[in-house]
């Protein structure tokens, strides 16, 4: 299906917020797992796919990255950062009795993120876990006869016509989820709806041996070129414990000189370097853009 | 309750494998969320707690770390690394018909990790997500009348008396989960059952500004002392996008000279450094130790 957008479903999740903030009017196709979504891009079932890369509620970073490294022809062409905001919501019939809820449903991670609120306001209510925040909202929408609530995002409230009775109940503000847009061609995707915050280039660097000096030299290649890094993360190789590769985000667009020269220098030290993408990044904070659910 | 061990439940999960590999005979108390478990240590409801720190199926690293950084009196005193091995299991009554399963149940991440196996062997079976691999195993154990299977670990098979019909069905071998043992006193916990693989010291380092040069200097402080790093990860500060702190694991025990001097040097550069713990680490690979479920 040409032109379709794949994403990690179901509706009402944070991934759906990300996909709706970047795409408007296209056919959107939900997949149950991250690998199915990567396959869909490779097999050209969809033209773009949106997946969580960091800090998400329902997905895991590691799975996206594992499959992305395997799928060499798939590139990151854009990124959207979505603040994680959790709200308490109930069926519209039960707005008046929300303080006496019998059960609160949500994904386990969302329940954990709202620990202080639940501890202070619903100490005697046993939270029940569901497979996603969207599934929790759906369950609440189907049971107006029960005095129950869900913890989920604002899109889930809209999708399932629930009333938000308490906003922003998460313990730590400024938690964000990073979503990447994947595509088979290495062409940056610019948003017509969100304002670009800057550009990033993501590299995977494998060091020649488990040597702290080499990492230090690698970082020197960026430091003296004043290439700012917005992320560095070591991750275990699939070959066993004790071997690592590095995931590095440079706060710059791929250019003709600085980044290629830094890569050439790292390669001369015996590193293997691959570029996962060079792309603009966006922040969707819920202001100014109306999402189509 | 003095002497009790808290952990992230339910039974049959990877966290339970970690807790059983480190503790034997103690009272074990399961908690529904990571923050509840950290609270239990702080409030001295339990003496030790075992939580996932990296790469887990059911938990998230970020939540453990967020609450650990807040709970300053709680230290990491030990670590156990558990390989993530996923098996297909069915009710003992249904062993003969496992190739014709109608539904496969598991946690969404476990389903994603077994993508290739499911794609090749059960292409027309729709996998169903549950809140944990343990919950999936429990569901299968309660429904011998249905021809269904679960993807879970060997402990879940034992706990719910299921038959493993296909071992090691995960796509990537050498995936590991790191679990940390938390305690209120900064005294390393040695295992009498597992063999120590080495020692680690975990530091949280906040740089004075978002400056690639400072990170380079920080790593120099380790490199010239030949302090090997087994992990480095930048993580966003809770104050907003663009500010980072670093989580660093040094492959060494806290000593009187090298690590304190490196910390003093980093502090003189304007960094804030805190030590989350200095502790031995263990690998539980399922050999030689019988777990008490």
Coordinates of C-alpha atoms in Angstrom, one line a residue:
Chain A
X1 CA 0.0 0.0 0.0
X2 CA 1.8 3.1 -1.2
X3 CA 1.7 6.2 1.0
X4 CA 0.4 4.4 4.1
X5 CA 1.8 5.0 7.5
X6 CA 2.5 2.1 9.9
X7 CA 2.6 2.5 13.6
X8 CA 2.6 0.5 16.9
X9 CA -1.1 0.3 17.8
X10 CA -3.6 0.3 19.4
X11 CA -5.3 3.7 19.2
X12 CA -5.1 6.0 22.2
X13 CA -1.4 5.2 22.9
X14 CA 1.5 7.7 22.9
X15 CA 2.7 6.3 19.6
X16 CA -0.7 7.3 18.1
X17 CA -0.1 10.9 19.3
X18 CA 3.3 10.9 17.6
X19 CA 1.9 9.5 14.3
X20 CA -1.0 12.0 14.3
X21 CA 1.2 14.9 15.0
X22 CA 3.4 14.1 12.0
X23 CA 0.9 12.8 9.5
X24 CA -2.6 14.1 8.6
X25 CA -5.0 12.6 6.1
X26 CA -2.8 9.6 5.1
X27 CA -4.0 6.0 5.6
X28 CA -2.7 4.8 9.0
X29 CA -2.1 1.1 9.6
X30 CA -1.6 -0.2 13.1
X31 CA 0.7 -3.1 13.9
X32 CA 0.8 -5.2 17.0
X33 CA 4.6 -5.4 17.5
X34 CA 7.7 -3.4 16.6
X35 CA 9.3 -6.1 14.4
X36 CA 6.0 -6.4 12.4
X37 CA 6.2 -2.6 11.8
X38 CA 9.8 -2.8 10.7
X39 CA 9.0 -5.7 8.3
X40 CA 6.1 -3.6 6.9
X41 CA 8.5 -0.9 5.8
X42 CA 11.0 -3.4 4.4
X43 CA 8.2 -5.2 2.4
X44 CA 6.8 -1.8 1.3
X45 CA 3.4 -2.5 2.8
X46 CA 3.8 1.0 4.2
X47 CA 5.8 4.0 3.1
X48 CA 6.7 5.4 6.5
X49 CA 6.5 3.9 10.0
X50 CA 6.5 5.5 13.4
X51 CA 8.1 3.7 16.3
X52 CA 9.1 4.6 19.9
X53 CA 12.9 4.9 20.3
X54 CA 13.3 6.0 23.9
X55 CA 11.5 6.2 27.2
X56 CA 8.1 4.9 26.0
X57 CA 5.3 3.5 28.1
X58 CA 4.2 0.6 25.9
X59 CA 7.2 -0.2 23.7
X60 CA 10.8 -0.8 24.5
X61 CA 13.7 1.1 23.0
X62 CA 15.8 -2.0 22.7
X63 CA 13.4 -3.9 20.4
X64 CA 13.2 -0.9 18.0
X65 CA 17.0 -0.5 17.9
X66 CA 17.7 -4.3 17.6
X67 CA 15.5 -4.6 14.5
X68 CA 16.6 -1.2 13.1
X69 CA 20.2 -2.2 13.1
X70 CA 19.3 -5.4 11.3
X71 CA 17.2 -3.7 8.7
X72 CA 20.0 -1.8 7.0
X73 CA 18.0 -0.3 4.2
X74 CA 15.6 1.4 6.6
X75 CA 16.6 4.9 7.8
X76 CA 15.4 7.4 10.4
X77 CA 14.1 10.4 8.5
X78 CA 12.4 12.4 11.2
X79 CA 11.8 12.4 15.0
X80 CA 9.0 13.7 17.1
X81 CA 9.3 14.1 20.9
X82 CA 6.1 13.8 22.9
X83 CA 5.9 14.8 26.6
X84 CA 4.5 11.9 28.7
X85 CA 1.4 13.4 30.4
X86 CA -0.9 11.1 32.2
X87 CA -4.5 11.9 33.1
X88 CA -7.2 10.3 35.2
X89 CA -10.3 9.7 33.2
X90 CA -13.8 8.2 33.7
X91 CA -16.9 7.4 31.8
X92 CA -18.9 10.6 31.2
X93 CA -21.8 9.1 33.3
X94 CA -19.5 8.8 36.3
X95 CA -17.9 12.3 36.5
X96 CA -19.6 13.2 39.8
X97 CA -18.3 10.0 41.6
X98 CA -14.7 10.0 40.4
X99 CA -13.3 10.5 43.9
X100 CA -14.9 7.2 45.0
X101 CA -13.6 5.0 42.2
X102 CA -13.5 1.3 42.9
X103 CA -10.7 0.4 40.5
X104 CA -8.1 2.3 38.4
X105 CA -6.9 0.6 35.2
X106 CA -3.8 1.4 33.2
X107 CA -0.6 0.0 31.8
X108 CA 1.8 -1.1 34.6
X109 CA 4.4 1.6 33.6
X110 CA 1.7 4.3 33.7
X111 CA 0.6 3.1 37.1
X112 CA 4.2 3.3 38.3
X113 CA 4.6 6.8 36.9
X114 CA 1.6 8.0 38.8
X115 CA 2.7 6.3 42.1
X116 CA 2.6 9.5 44.3
X117 CA -0.8 10.6 43.1
X118 CA -2.4 7.1 43.5
X119 CA -0.7 6.8 47.0
X120 CA -2.0 10.2 48.1
X121 CA -5.5 10.2 46.6
X122 CA -6.5 6.6 46.0
X123 CA -4.6 4.8 48.8
X124 CA -7.2 2.1 49.2
X125 CA -7.9 1.5 45.5
X126 CA -6.0 -1.5 44.0
X127 CA -4.8 -0.4 40.6
X128 CA -5.3 -3.1 37.9
X129 CA -2.9 -3.5 35.0
X130 CA -3.9 -3.7 31.4
X131 CA -1.8 -4.3 28.2
X132 CA -1.8 -0.6 27.2
X133 CA -3.1 2.7 28.4
X134 CA -5.4 2.7 25.3
X135 CA -6.8 -0.7 26.3
X136 CA -7.5 0.6 29.8
X137 CA -9.4 3.6 28.4
X138 CA -11.4 1.3 26.1
X139 CA -12.4 -0.9 29.0
X140 CA -13.6 2.0 31.0
X141 CA -15.6 3.3 28.0
X142 CA -17.4 0.0 27.8
X143 CA -18.4 -0.2 31.4
X144 CA -20.5 2.9 32.4
X145 CA -22.2 0.7 35.1
X146 CA -18.9 0.4 37.0
X147 CA -17.4 3.2 39.0
X148 CA -13.9 2.8 37.5
X149 CA -11.2 5.0 36.0
X150 CA -8.3 4.8 33.6
X151 CA -4.9 6.5 33.5
X152 CA -4.1 7.4 29.9
X153 CA -3.3 10.3 27.6
X154 CA -5.6 13.0 26.2
X155 CA -5.9 11.2 22.9
X156 CA -7.3 8.1 24.6
X157 CA -9.9 10.3 26.4
X158 CA -11.0 11.7 23.0
X159 CA -10.9 8.4 21.2
X160 CA -13.0 6.6 23.8
X161 CA -15.1 9.7 24.8
X162 CA -14.0 9.7 28.4
X163 CA -14.0 12.7 30.8
X164 CA -10.6 13.8 32.2
X165 CA -11.2 14.4 35.9
X166 CA -7.6 15.1 36.9
X167 CA -4.9 16.3 34.6
X168 CA -1.1 15.6 34.8
X169 CA -1.0 13.1 37.6
X170 CA 2.4 11.7 36.7
X171 CA 5.2 12.0 39.4
X172 CA 7.9 13.5 37.2
X173 CA 7.2 16.3 34.8
X174 CA 9.5 16.6 31.7
X175 CA 9.4 13.0 30.9
X176 CA 9.5 12.7 27.2
X177 CA 9.2 9.9 24.6
X178 CA 11.2 10.0 21.4
X179 CA 9.5 8.5 18.3
X180 CA 11.3 8.0 15.0
X181 CA 9.8 8.1 11.6
X182 CA 11.3 5.3 9.4
X183 CA 11.5 5.3 5.6
X184 CA 13.3 3.3 2.9
X185 CA 14.9 6.3 1.3
X186 CA 17.5 8.4 3.2
X187 CA 15.5 11.7 2.6
X188 CA 14.7 13.8 5.7
X189 CA 11.0 14.2 6.3
X190 CA 10.0 17.7 7.3
X191 CA 6.8 18.4 9.0
X192 CA 4.4 21.1 7.7
X193 CA 2.6 21.3 11.0
X194 CA 5.3 21.2 13.7
X195 CA 8.2 23.6 14.0
X196 CA 11.7 22.0 13.7
X197 CA 13.8 22.2 16.9
X198 CA 17.0 21.3 15.1
X199 CA 18.7 18.4 13.4
X200 CA 20.3 15.2 14.6
X201 CA 22.6 12.6 13.1
X202 CA 22.5 9.2 14.7
X203 CA 25.5 6.9 14.6
X204 CA 26.2 3.4 15.7
X205 CA 29.9 3.0 16.6
X206 CA 31.6 -0.3 17.4
X207 CA 34.9 0.1 19.2
X208 CA 37.8 -2.2 18.1
X209 CA 38.1 -3.6 21.7
X210 CA 36.8 -3.0 25.2
X211 CA 39.2 -0.2 25.7
X212 CA 38.3 3.0 27.6
X213 CA 41.0 4.9 25.8
X214 CA 39.3 4.4 22.4
X215 CA 36.0 5.8 23.6
X216 CA 37.9 8.8 24.8
X217 CA 39.6 9.2 21.4
X218 CA 36.2 8.8 19.6
X219 CA 34.7 11.6 21.8
X220 CA 37.7 13.8 21.0
X221 CA 36.9 13.5 17.3
X222 CA 33.5 15.2 18.1
X223 CA 34.8 17.6 20.8
X224 CA 37.4 19.4 18.9
X225 CA 35.1 19.8 15.9
X226 CA 32.5 21.3 18.4
X227 CA 30.0 18.7 17.3
X228 CA 27.6 18.7 20.3
X229 CA 26.3 15.3 21.3
X230 CA 22.7 15.1 22.6
X231 CA 22.9 11.4 23.5
X232 CA 25.5 8.7 24.1
X233 CA 24.6 5.3 25.2
X234 CA 26.6 2.1 25.3
X235 CA 24.7 -1.1 24.5
X236 CA 25.8 -4.7 24.8
X237 CA 26.6 -6.5 21.6
X238 CA 24.6 -9.6 20.7
X239 CA 27.9 -11.6 20.9
X240 CA 27.9 -11.7 24.7
X241 CA 28.5 -9.8 27.8
X242 CA 31.3 -7.3 28.0
X243 CA 31.3 -6.2 24.4
X244 CA 29.6 -2.9 23.6
X245 CA 28.7 -0.6 20.8
X246 CA 27.7 3.0 21.2
X247 CA 24.7 4.9 20.0
X248 CA 25.5 8.6 19.5
X249 CA 23.3 11.5 18.5
X250 CA 25.1 14.5 17.1
X251 CA 23.2 17.8 17.2
X252 CA 23.8 18.6 13.6
X253 CA 22.7 17.8 10.0
X254 CA 25.0 15.5 8.0
X255 CA 27.4 17.8 6.1
X256 CA 30.2 17.3 3.6
X257 CA 33.2 17.9 5.9
X258 CA 32.8 17.7 9.7
X259 CA 30.8 14.5 10.2
X260 CA 32.4 12.6 7.3
X261 CA 35.8 13.5 8.6
X262 CA 35.0 12.5 12.1
X263 CA 33.7 9.2 10.8
X264 CA 36.9 8.6 8.7
X265 CA 39.0 9.3 11.8
X266 CA 37.0 6.8 13.9
X267 CA 37.4 4.2 11.2
X268 CA 41.1 4.8 11.1
X269 CA 41.1 3.9 14.9
X270 CA 39.5 0.6 14.0
X271 CA 35.9 1.5 14.8
X272 CA 33.0 0.4 12.7
X273 CA 30.6 3.3 12.1
X274 CA 27.1 3.2 10.6
X275 CA 24.7 6.1 10.1
X276 CA 21.1 5.3 11.1
X277 CA 19.9 8.6 9.7
X278 CA 20.3 12.4 9.6
X279 CA 17.0 14.1 10.3
X280 CA 15.1 17.1 11.7
X281 CA 13.4 16.7 15.1
X282 CA 10.2 18.1 16.4
X283 CA 8.4 18.6 19.7
X284 CA 4.7 18.0 19.9
X285 CA 3.5 19.6 23.1
X286 CA -0.2 19.5 22.3
X287 CA -0.5 23.2 21.5
X288 CA -1.6 24.6 18.1
X289 CA -2.1 21.3 16.3
X290 CA -5.4 19.5 16.3
X291 CA -4.9 15.8 16.0
X292 CA -7.1 13.6 13.8
X293 CA -7.8 10.5 15.9
Chain B
X1 CA 9.3 -7.1 58.4
X2 CA 13.1 -7.6 59.0
X3 CA 14.9 -9.8 56.7
X4 CA 12.2 -10.0 54.0
X5 CA 13.1 -9.5 50.3
X6 CA 10.9 -7.3 48.1
X7 CA 10.6 -7.8 44.3
X8 CA 8.6 -6.8 41.3
X9 CA 6.0 -9.5 41.0
X10 CA 4.1 -11.6 39.9
X11 CA 5.7 -15.1 40.1
X12 CA 7.0 -16.6 36.9
X13 CA 8.6 -13.4 35.6
X14 CA 12.3 -12.7 35.0
X15 CA 12.6 -10.6 38.2
X16 CA 11.5 -13.7 40.1
X17 CA 14.4 -15.7 38.5
X18 CA 16.8 -13.0 39.7
X19 CA 15.5 -12.9 43.2
X20 CA 15.5 -16.7 43.5
X21 CA 19.0 -16.9 42.2
X22 CA 20.3 -14.5 44.9
X23 CA 18.1 -15.4 47.9
X24 CA 17.1 -18.8 49.2
X25 CA 14.9 -19.4 52.2
X26 CA 14.1 -15.8 53.0
X27 CA 10.5 -14.4 53.0
X28 CA 9.9 -12.9 49.6
X29 CA 7.3 -10.2 49.2
X30 CA 6.0 -9.3 45.7
X31 CA 5.1 -5.7 44.8
X32 CA 3.0 -4.5 41.9
X33 CA 5.1 -1.6 40.9
X34 CA 8.8 -0.4 41.0
X35 CA 8.1 2.7 43.1
X36 CA 6.2 0.6 45.7
X37 CA 9.2 -1.6 45.9
X38 CA 11.6 1.3 46.5
X39 CA 9.2 2.7 49.1
X40 CA 9.2 -0.7 50.9
X41 CA 13.0 -0.5 51.3
X42 CA 12.8 3.1 52.5
X43 CA 10.1 2.3 55.0
X44 CA 12.0 -0.8 56.1
X45 CA 9.1 -3.1 55.2
X46 CA 11.8 -5.2 53.5
X47 CA 15.5 -5.5 54.0
X48 CA 16.5 -6.0 50.4
X49 CA 14.7 -5.4 47.1
X50 CA 15.4 -6.7 43.6
X51 CA 14.5 -4.6 40.7
X52 CA 15.2 -4.6 36.9
X53 CA 17.7 -1.9 35.9
X54 CA 18.3 -2.6 32.2
X55 CA 16.7 -4.5 29.2
X56 CA 13.9 -6.1 31.1
X57 CA 10.7 -7.5 29.6
X58 CA 8.1 -6.3 32.1
X59 CA 9.7 -3.4 33.9
X60 CA 11.4 -0.3 32.6
X61 CA 14.9 0.8 33.5
X62 CA 13.8 4.5 33.6
X63 CA 11.4 4.0 36.4
X64 CA 13.9 2.2 38.6
X65 CA 16.5 4.8 38.0
X66 CA 14.2 7.8 38.5
X67 CA 13.1 6.5 41.9
X68 CA 16.6 5.3 42.9
X69 CA 18.0 8.8 42.3
X70 CA 15.3 10.3 44.5
X71 CA 15.8 7.7 47.3
X72 CA 19.3 8.8 48.3
X73 CA 19.6 6.5 51.3
X74 CA 19.0 3.4 49.1
X75 CA 22.1 1.8 47.6
X76 CA 22.8 -0.8 45.0
X77 CA 24.6 -3.6 46.9
X78 CA 24.6 -6.4 44.3
X79 CA 23.7 -7.2 40.7
X80 CA 22.6 -10.3 38.9
X81 CA 22.5 -10.6 35.2
X82 CA 19.9 -13.1 33.8
X83 CA 19.9 -14.1 30.1
X84 CA 16.5 -13.6 28.5
X85 CA 15.5 -17.0 27.2
X86 CA 11.9 -17.4 26.0
X87 CA 10.2 -20.8 25.6
X88 CA 6.9 -21.9 24.1
X89 CA 4.9 -23.8 26.7
X90 CA 1.5 -25.5 26.8
X91 CA -0.7 -27.3 29.3
X92 CA 0.5 -30.8 29.9
X93 CA -2.7 -32.2 28.5
X94 CA -2.0 -30.5 25.2
X95 CA 1.6 -31.5 24.5
X96 CA 0.7 -33.6 21.4
X97 CA -1.3 -30.8 19.7
X98 CA 1.2 -27.9 20.2
X99 CA 1.9 -27.4 16.5
X100 CA -1.8 -26.7 16.0
X101 CA -2.2 -24.0 18.7
X102 CA -5.1 -21.6 18.3
X103 CA -3.7 -18.7 20.3
X104 CA -0.2 -17.8 21.7
X105 CA -0.3 -15.6 24.8
X106 CA 2.5 -13.5 26.3
X107 CA 3.7 -10.0 27.2
X108 CA 3.9 -7.7 24.2
X109 CA 7.7 -7.4 24.4
X110 CA 8.2 -11.2 24.6
X111 CA 6.0 -11.6 21.5
X112 CA 8.1 -9.0 19.8
X113 CA 11.3 -10.8 20.8
X114 CA 10.0 -14.1 19.3
X115 CA 8.9 -12.4 16.1
X116 CA 10.9 -14.6 13.6
X117 CA 9.9 -17.9 15.3
X118 CA 6.2 -16.9 15.4
X119 CA 6.4 -15.6 11.8
X120 CA 7.9 -18.9 10.6
X121 CA 6.1 -21.5 12.7
X122 CA 2.7 -19.8 13.6
X123 CA 2.1 -17.4 10.8
X124 CA -1.7 -17.8 11.0
X125 CA -1.9 -17.6 14.8
X126 CA -2.8 -14.2 16.2
X127 CA -0.6 -13.6 19.3
X128 CA -2.5 -12.2 22.2
X129 CA -0.9 -9.8 24.7
X130 CA -1.1 -10.2 28.5
X131 CA 0.2 -7.9 31.2
X132 CA 3.2 -10.2 31.9
X133 CA 4.8 -13.5 30.7
X134 CA 3.8 -14.9 34.1
X135 CA 0.2 -14.0 33.7
X136 CA 0.2 -15.6 30.2
X137 CA 1.6 -18.9 31.7
X138 CA -1.0 -18.8 34.5
X139 CA -3.8 -18.3 32.0
X140 CA -2.7 -21.3 29.9
X141 CA -2.5 -23.4 33.1
X142 CA -6.1 -22.6 33.9
X143 CA -7.5 -23.5 30.5
X144 CA -6.6 -27.2 29.6
X145 CA -9.7 -27.3 27.5
X146 CA -8.2 -24.7 25.0
X147 CA -5.4 -25.5 22.6
X148 CA -3.3 -22.4 23.6
X149 CA 0.3 -21.7 24.4
X150 CA 2.3 -19.2 26.4
X151 CA 5.7 -17.6 25.7
X152 CA 7.5 -17.3 29.0
X153 CA 10.7 -18.4 30.9
X154 CA 11.4 -21.8 32.5
X155 CA 10.4 -20.6 36.0
X156 CA 6.9 -19.8 34.7
X157 CA 6.7 -23.3 33.2
X158 CA 7.7 -24.8 36.6
X159 CA 5.5 -22.5 38.7
X160 CA 2.4 -23.2 36.6
X161 CA 3.2 -26.8 35.7
X162 CA 3.4 -26.3 32.0
X163 CA 5.3 -28.4 29.4
X164 CA 8.0 -26.6 27.4
X165 CA 7.5 -27.7 23.8
X166 CA 10.1 -25.4 22.1
X167 CA 13.1 -23.9 23.9
X168 CA 14.9 -20.7 23.1
X169 CA 12.5 -19.2 20.5
X170 CA 13.8 -15.6 20.9
X171 CA 15.2 -13.9 17.9
X172 CA 18.5 -12.6 19.4
X173 CA 20.5 -14.7 21.7
X174 CA 22.7 -13.0 24.3
X175 CA 20.0 -10.6 25.4
X176 CA 20.4 -10.1 29.1
X177 CA 18.5 -8.4 31.8
X178 CA 20.3 -6.6 34.7
X179 CA 18.7 -6.7 38.1
X180 CA 20.0 -4.8 41.1
X181 CA 19.7 -5.7 44.7
X182 CA 18.9 -2.6 46.8
X183 CA 19.6 -2.1 50.6
X184 CA 19.6 0.8 53.0
X185 CA 23.2 0.2 54.1
X186 CA 26.1 0.6 51.6
X187 CA 27.5 -2.9 52.3
X188 CA 28.1 -5.1 49.2
X189 CA 26.0 -8.3 49.2
X190 CA 27.9 -11.4 48.2
X191 CA 26.1 -14.4 46.9
X192 CA 26.9 -17.8 48.5
X193 CA 25.4 -19.6 45.5
X194 CA 26.6 -17.7 42.4
X195 CA 30.2 -17.0 41.4
X196 CA 31.1 -13.3 41.2
X197 CA 32.1 -12.1 37.7
X198 CA 33.7 -8.9 39.0
X199 CA 32.8 -5.6 40.7
X200 CA 31.2 -2.4 39.5
X201 CA 30.8 1.1 40.8
X202 CA 27.9 3.1 39.5
X203 CA 28.1 6.9 39.3
X204 CA 25.6 9.6 38.3
X205 CA 27.5 12.5 36.8
X206 CA 25.8 15.9 36.0
X207 CA 27.9 18.0 33.7
X208 CA 28.1 21.8 34.5
X209 CA 26.7 22.7 31.0
X210 CA 25.7 21.0 27.8
X211 CA 29.3 21.0 26.6
X212 CA 30.8 18.1 24.6
X213 CA 34.3 19.1 25.8
X214 CA 33.4 18.5 29.5
X215 CA 32.2 14.9 28.8
X216 CA 35.5 14.3 27.0
X217 CA 37.5 15.6 30.1
X218 CA 35.3 13.4 32.4
X219 CA 36.2 10.3 30.3
X220 CA 39.9 11.3 30.3
X221 CA 39.7 11.1 34.2
X222 CA 38.8 7.4 33.8
X223 CA 40.9 6.6 30.7
X224 CA 44.4 7.7 32.1
X225 CA 43.7 5.8 35.3
X226 CA 42.9 2.7 33.2
X227 CA 39.4 2.5 34.8
X228 CA 37.4 0.5 32.4
X229 CA 33.8 1.6 31.8
X230 CA 31.3 -1.2 31.2
X231 CA 28.4 1.3 30.6
X232 CA 27.9 4.9 29.8
X233 CA 24.5 6.4 29.2
X234 CA 23.3 10.0 28.9
X235 CA 19.8 10.6 30.3
X236 CA 17.7 13.7 30.1
X237 CA 17.4 15.7 33.3
X238 CA 13.9 16.2 34.7
X239 CA 14.3 20.0 34.2
X240 CA 13.7 19.8 30.5
X241 CA 14.9 18.8 27.1
X242 CA 18.6 19.3 26.3
X243 CA 20.1 18.9 29.7
X244 CA 21.7 15.5 30.5
X245 CA 23.3 13.6 33.2
X246 CA 25.4 10.5 32.8
X247 CA 25.1 7.1 34.2
X248 CA 28.5 5.4 34.3
X249 CA 29.5 1.9 35.4
X250 CA 33.2 1.5 36.3
X251 CA 34.5 -2.1 36.2
X252 CA 36.1 -1.8 39.6
X253 CA 35.4 -1.8 43.3
X254 CA 35.4 1.5 45.1
X255 CA 39.0 2.0 46.4
X256 CA 40.8 4.6 48.5
X257 CA 42.7 6.4 45.7
X258 CA 41.7 5.9 42.0
X259 CA 37.9 6.4 42.0
X260 CA 37.9 9.0 44.8
X261 CA 40.6 11.0 42.9
X262 CA 38.7 10.7 39.6
X263 CA 35.5 12.0 41.4
X264 CA 37.4 14.9 43.0
X265 CA 38.8 15.8 39.5
X266 CA 35.3 15.7 38.0
X267 CA 34.0 17.9 40.8
X268 CA 36.8 20.4 40.2
X269 CA 35.5 20.7 36.6
X270 CA 32.1 21.7 38.0
X271 CA 30.4 18.2 37.8
X272 CA 28.1 16.9 40.4
X273 CA 28.9 13.2 41.2
X274 CA 26.9 10.7 43.3
X275 CA 27.7 7.1 43.9
X276 CA 24.7 4.8 43.5
X277 CA 26.7 1.8 44.8
X278 CA 29.9 -0.3 44.6
X279 CA 29.0 -4.0 44.4
X280 CA 29.8 -7.4 43.0
X281 CA 28.0 -8.7 40.0
X282 CA 26.8 -12.2 39.2
X283 CA 25.6 -14.1 36.1
X284 CA 22.7 -16.6 36.6
X285 CA 22.6 -18.8 33.5
X286 CA 20.4 -21.5 34.9
X287 CA 23.2 -24.0 35.5
X288 CA 24.1 -25.5 38.9
X289 CA 21.6 -23.6 41.0
X290 CA 18.2 -25.0 41.7
X291 CA 15.7 -22.2 42.3
X292 CA 13.1 -22.4 44.9
X293 CA 9.9 -21.0 43.2

